[in-house]
Structures are given as C-alpha cells and as structure tokens.
PDB file of N, CA and C in Angstrom:
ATOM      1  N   UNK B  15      77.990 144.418  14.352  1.00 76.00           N
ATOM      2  CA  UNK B  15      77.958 143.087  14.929  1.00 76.00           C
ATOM      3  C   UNK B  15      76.531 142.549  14.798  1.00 76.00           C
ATOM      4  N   UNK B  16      76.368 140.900  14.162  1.00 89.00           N
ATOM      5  CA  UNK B  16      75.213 140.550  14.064  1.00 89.00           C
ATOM      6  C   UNK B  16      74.245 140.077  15.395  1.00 89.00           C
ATOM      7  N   UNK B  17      73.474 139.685  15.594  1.00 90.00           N
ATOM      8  CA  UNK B  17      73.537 139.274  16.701  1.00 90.00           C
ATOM      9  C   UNK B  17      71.449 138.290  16.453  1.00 90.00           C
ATOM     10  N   UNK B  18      71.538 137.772  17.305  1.00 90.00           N
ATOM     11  CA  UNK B  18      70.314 136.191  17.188  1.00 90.00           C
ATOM     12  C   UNK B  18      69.940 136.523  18.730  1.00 90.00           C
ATOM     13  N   UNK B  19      68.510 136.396  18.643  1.00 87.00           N
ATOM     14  CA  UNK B  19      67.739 136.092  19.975  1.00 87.00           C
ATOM     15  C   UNK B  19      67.224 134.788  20.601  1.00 87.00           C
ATOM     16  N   UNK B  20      67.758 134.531  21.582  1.00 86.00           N
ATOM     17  CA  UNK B  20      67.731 133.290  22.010  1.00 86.00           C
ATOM     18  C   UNK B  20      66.524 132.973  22.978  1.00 86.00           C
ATOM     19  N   UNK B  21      66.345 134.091  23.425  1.00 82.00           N
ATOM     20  CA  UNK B  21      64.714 133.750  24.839  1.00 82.00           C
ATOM     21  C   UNK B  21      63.530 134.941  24.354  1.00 82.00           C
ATOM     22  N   UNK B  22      63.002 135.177  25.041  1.00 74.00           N
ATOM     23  CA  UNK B  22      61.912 135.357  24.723  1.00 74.00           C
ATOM     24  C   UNK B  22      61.142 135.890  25.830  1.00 74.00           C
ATOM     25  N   UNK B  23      61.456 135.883  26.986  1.00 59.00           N
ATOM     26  CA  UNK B  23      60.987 136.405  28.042  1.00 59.00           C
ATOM     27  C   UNK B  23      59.725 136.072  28.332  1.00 59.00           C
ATOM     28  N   UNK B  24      58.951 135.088  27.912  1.00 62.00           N
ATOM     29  CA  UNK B  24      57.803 134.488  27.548  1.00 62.00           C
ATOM     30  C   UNK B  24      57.226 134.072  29.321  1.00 62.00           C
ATOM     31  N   UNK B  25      57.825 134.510  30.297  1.00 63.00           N
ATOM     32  CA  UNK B  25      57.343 133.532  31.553  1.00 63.00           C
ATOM     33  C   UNK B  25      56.769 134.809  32.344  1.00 63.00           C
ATOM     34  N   UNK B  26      56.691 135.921  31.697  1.00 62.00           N
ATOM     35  CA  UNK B  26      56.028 137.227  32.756  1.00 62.00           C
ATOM     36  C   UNK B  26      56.909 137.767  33.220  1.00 62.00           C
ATOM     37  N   UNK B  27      57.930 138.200  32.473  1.00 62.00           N
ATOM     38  CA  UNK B  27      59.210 139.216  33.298  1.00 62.00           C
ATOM     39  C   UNK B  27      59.410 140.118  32.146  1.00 62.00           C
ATOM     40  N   UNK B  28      58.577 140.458  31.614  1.00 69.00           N
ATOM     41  CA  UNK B  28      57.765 141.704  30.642  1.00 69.00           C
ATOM     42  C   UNK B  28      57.648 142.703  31.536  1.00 69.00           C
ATOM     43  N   UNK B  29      58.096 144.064  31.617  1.00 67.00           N
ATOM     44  CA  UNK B  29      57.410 145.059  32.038  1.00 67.00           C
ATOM     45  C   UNK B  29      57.281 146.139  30.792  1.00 67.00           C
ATOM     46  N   UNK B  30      56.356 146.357  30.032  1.00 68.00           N
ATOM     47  CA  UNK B  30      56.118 147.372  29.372  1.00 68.00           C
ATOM     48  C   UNK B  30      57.307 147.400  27.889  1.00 68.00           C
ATOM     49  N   UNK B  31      57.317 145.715  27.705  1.00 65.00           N
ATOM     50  CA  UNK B  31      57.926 145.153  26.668  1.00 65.00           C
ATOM     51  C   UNK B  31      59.373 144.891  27.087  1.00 65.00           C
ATOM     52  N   UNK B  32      60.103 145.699  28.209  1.00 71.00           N
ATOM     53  CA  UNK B  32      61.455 145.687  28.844  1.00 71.00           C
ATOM     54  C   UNK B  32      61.699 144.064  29.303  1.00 71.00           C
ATOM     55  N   UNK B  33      62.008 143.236  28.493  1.00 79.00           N
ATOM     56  CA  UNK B  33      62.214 141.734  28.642  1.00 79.00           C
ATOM     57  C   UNK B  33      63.523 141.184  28.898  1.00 79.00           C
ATOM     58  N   UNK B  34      63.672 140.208  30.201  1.00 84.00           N
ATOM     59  CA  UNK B  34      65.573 139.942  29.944  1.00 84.00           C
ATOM     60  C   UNK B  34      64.916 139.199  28.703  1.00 84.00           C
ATOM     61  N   UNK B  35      66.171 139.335  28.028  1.00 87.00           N
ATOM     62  CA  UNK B  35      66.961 138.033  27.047  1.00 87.00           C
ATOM     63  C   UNK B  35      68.296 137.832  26.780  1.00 87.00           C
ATOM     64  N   UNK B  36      68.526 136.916  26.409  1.00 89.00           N
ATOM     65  CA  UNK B  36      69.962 136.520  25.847  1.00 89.00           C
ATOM     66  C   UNK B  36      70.336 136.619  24.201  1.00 89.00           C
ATOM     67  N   UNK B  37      71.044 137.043  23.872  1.00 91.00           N
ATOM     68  CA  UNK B  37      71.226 137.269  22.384  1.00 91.00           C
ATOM     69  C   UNK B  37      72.583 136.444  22.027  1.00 91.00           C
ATOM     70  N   UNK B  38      72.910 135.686  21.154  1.00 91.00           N
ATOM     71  CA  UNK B  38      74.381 135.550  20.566  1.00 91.00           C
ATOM     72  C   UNK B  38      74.457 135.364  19.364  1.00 91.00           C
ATOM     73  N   UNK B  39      75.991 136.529  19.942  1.00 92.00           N
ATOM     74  CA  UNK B  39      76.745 137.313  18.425  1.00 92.00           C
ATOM     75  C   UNK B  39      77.388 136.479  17.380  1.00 92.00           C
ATOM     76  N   UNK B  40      77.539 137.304  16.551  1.00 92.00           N
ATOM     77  CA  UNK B  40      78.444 136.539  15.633  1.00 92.00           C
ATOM     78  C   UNK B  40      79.903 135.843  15.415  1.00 92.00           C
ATOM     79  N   UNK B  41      80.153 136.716  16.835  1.00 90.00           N
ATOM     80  CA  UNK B  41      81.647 136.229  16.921  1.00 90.00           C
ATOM     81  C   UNK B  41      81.407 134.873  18.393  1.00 90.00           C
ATOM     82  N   UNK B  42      80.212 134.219  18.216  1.00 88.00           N
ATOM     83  CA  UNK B  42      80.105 133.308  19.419  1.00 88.00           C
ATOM     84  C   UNK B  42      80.122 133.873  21.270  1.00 88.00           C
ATOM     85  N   UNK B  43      79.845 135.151  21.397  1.00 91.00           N
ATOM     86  CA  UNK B  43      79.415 135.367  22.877  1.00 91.00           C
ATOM     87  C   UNK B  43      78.124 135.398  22.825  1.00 91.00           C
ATOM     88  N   UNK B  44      77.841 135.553  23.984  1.00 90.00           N
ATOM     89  CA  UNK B  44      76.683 135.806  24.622  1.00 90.00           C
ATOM     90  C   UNK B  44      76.426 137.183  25.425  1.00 90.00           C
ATOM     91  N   UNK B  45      75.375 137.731  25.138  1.00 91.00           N
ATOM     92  CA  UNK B  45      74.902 139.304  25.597  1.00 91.00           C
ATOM     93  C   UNK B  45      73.385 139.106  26.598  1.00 91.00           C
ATOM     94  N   UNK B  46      73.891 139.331  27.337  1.00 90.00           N
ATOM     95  CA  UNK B  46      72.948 139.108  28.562  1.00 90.00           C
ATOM     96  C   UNK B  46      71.879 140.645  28.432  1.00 90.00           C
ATOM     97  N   UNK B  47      70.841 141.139  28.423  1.00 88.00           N
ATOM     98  CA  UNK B  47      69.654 142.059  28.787  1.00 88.00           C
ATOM     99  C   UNK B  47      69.148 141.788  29.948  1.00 88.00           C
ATOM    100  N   UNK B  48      69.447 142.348  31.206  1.00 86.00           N
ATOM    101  CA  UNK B  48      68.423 142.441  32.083  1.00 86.00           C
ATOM    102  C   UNK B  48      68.348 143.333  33.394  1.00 86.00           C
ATOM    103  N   UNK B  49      67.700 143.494  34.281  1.00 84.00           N
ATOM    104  CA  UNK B  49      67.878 144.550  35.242  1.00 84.00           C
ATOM    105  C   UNK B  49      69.613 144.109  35.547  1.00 84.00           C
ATOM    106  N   UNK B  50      70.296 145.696  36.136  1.00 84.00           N
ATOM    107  CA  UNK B  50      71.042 145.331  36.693  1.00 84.00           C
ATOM    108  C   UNK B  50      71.719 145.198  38.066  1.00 84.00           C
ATOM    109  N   UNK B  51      72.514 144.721  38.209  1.00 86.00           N
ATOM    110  CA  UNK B  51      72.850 143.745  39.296  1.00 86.00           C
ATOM    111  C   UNK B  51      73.822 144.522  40.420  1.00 86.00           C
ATOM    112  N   UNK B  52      73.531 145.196  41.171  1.00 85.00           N
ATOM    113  CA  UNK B  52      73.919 146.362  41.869  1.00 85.00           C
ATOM    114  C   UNK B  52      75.137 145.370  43.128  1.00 85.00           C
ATOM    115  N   UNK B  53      74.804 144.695  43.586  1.00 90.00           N
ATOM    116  CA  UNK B  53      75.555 143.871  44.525  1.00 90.00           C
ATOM    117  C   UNK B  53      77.229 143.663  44.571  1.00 90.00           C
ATOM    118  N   UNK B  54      77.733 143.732  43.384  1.00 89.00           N
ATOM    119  CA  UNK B  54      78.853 143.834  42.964  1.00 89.00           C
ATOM    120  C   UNK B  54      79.723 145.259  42.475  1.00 89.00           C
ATOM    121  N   UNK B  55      80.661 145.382  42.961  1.00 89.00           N
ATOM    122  CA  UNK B  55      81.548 146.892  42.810  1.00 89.00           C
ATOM    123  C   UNK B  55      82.465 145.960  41.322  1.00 89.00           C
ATOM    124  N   UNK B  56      81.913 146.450  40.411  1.00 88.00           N
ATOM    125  CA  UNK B  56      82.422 146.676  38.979  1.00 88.00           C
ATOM    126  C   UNK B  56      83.280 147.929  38.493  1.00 88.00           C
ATOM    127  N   UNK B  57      84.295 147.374  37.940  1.00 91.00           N
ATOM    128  CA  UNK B  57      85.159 148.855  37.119  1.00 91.00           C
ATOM    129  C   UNK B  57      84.116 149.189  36.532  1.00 91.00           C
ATOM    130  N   UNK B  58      84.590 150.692  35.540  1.00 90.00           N
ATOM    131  CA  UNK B  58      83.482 151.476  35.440  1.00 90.00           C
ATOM    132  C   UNK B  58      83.793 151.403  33.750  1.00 90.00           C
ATOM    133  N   UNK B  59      83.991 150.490  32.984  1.00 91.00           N
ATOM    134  CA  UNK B  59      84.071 149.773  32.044  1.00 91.00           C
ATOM    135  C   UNK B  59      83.515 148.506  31.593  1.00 91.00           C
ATOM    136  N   UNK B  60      82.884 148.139  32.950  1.00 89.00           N
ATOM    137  CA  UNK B  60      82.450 146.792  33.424  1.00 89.00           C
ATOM    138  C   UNK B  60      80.921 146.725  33.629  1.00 89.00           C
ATOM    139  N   UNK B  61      80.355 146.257  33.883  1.00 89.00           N
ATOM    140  CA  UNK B  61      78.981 145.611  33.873  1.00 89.00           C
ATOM    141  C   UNK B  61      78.205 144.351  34.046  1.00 89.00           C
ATOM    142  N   UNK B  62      76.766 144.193  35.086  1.00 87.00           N
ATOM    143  CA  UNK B  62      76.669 142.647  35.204  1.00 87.00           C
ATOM    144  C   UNK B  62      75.149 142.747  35.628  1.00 87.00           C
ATOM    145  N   UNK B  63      74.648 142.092  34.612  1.00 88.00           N
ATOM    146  CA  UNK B  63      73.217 141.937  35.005  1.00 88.00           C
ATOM    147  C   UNK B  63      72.568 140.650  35.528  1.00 88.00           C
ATOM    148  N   UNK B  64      71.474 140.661  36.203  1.00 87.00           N
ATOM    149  CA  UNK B  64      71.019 139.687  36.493  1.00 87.00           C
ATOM    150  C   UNK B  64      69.648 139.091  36.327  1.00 87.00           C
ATOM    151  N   UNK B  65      69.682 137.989  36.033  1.00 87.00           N
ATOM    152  CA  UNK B  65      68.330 136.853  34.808  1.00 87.00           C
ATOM    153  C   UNK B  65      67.765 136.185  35.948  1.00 87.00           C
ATOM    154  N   UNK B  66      66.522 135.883  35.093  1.00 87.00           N
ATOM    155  CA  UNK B  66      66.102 134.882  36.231  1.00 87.00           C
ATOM    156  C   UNK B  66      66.677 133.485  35.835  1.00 87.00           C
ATOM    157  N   UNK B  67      66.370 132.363  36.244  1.00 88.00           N
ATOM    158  CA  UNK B  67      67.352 131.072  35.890  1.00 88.00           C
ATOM    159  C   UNK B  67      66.301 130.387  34.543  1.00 88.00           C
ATOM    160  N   UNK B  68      64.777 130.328  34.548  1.00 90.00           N
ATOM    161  CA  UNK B  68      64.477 130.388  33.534  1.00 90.00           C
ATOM    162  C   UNK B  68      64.814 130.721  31.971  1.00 90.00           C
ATOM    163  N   UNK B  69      65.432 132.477  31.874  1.00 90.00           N
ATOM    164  CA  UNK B  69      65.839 132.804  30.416  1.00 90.00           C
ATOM    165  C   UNK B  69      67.053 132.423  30.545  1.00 90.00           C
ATOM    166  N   UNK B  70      67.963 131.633  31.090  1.00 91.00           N
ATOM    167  CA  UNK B  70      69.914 130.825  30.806  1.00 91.00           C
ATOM    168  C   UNK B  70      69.176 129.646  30.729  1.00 91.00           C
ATOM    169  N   UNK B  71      68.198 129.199  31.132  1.00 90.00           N
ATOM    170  CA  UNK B  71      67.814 127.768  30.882  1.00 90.00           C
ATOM    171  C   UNK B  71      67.099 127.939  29.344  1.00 90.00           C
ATOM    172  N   UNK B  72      66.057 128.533  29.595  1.00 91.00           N
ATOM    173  CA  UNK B  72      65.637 129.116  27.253  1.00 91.00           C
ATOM    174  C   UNK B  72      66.803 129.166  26.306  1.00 91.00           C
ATOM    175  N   UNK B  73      67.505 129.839  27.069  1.00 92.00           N
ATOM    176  CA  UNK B  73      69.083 130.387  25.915  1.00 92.00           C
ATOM    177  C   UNK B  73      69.949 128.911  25.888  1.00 92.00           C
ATOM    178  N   UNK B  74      70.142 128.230  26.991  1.00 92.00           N
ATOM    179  CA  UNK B  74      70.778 126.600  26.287  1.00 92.00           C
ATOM    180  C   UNK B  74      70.110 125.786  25.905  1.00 92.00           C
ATOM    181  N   UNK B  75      68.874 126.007  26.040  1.00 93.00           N
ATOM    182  CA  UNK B  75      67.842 124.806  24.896  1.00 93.00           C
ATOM    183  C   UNK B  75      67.794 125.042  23.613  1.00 93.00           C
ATOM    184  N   UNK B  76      67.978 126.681  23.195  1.00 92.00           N
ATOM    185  CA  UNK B  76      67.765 127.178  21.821  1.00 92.00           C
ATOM    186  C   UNK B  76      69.177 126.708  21.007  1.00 92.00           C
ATOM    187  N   UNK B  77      70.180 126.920  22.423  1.00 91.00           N
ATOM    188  CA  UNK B  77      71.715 126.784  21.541  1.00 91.00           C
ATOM    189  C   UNK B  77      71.782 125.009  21.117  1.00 91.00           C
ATOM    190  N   UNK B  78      70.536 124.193  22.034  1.00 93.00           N
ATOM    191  CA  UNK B  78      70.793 122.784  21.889  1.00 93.00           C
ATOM    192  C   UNK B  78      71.915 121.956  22.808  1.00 93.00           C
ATOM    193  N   UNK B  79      72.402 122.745  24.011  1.00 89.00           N
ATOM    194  CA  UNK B  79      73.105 122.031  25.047  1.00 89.00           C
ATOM    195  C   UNK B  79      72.450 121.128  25.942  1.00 89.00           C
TER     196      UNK B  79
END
C-alpha cells in the first residue's frame, strides 16, 4: 500500500523524531500516527489515537478542503 504524508509535525510535538502525522493511502483513507488514546475500551482488532487539532487542521489544508 502506497501511502503520502500530509503534516509534518512542525509545531513541537517532536519527541526524539516520534511525530503525529497523517498519511493518505492509495486507496483514499486516512492513517492517523500518534500517541494513543487509552480512554476508550476498543476490540482488540481496533485502535484510536489521538492528534492535536493542529496536525487534522495541516492534513485538510494539504488535501485542499
């Protein structure tokens, strides 16, 4: 699967290069990178991280929304 980087983590949420970003694939989703998001009881197939509102705001300027 191909996949495009959309943010950049550019605002200081770098730790030791560990950056959220958003990536989208080739088949048109979106792949979220970032700490994760413990608050929620997820199947164990499942998964959910959480961004700051900055890198979803980078990732729809890049897509041009």
């Amino acid at each position: 699967m191909a996949h495009r980087r959309l943010t950049g983590g550019s605002n200081g949420d770098c730790k030791e290069g560990d950056c959220p970003n958003v990536y989208v694939t080739d088949r048109g989703t979106l792949v979220f990178q970032g700490d994760q998001y413990a608050e929620l009881t997820m199947p164990a197939h499942e998964g959910a991280v959480e961004l700051p509102e900055h890198v979803v705001v980078e990732a729809i300027r890049a897509l041009g929304w």
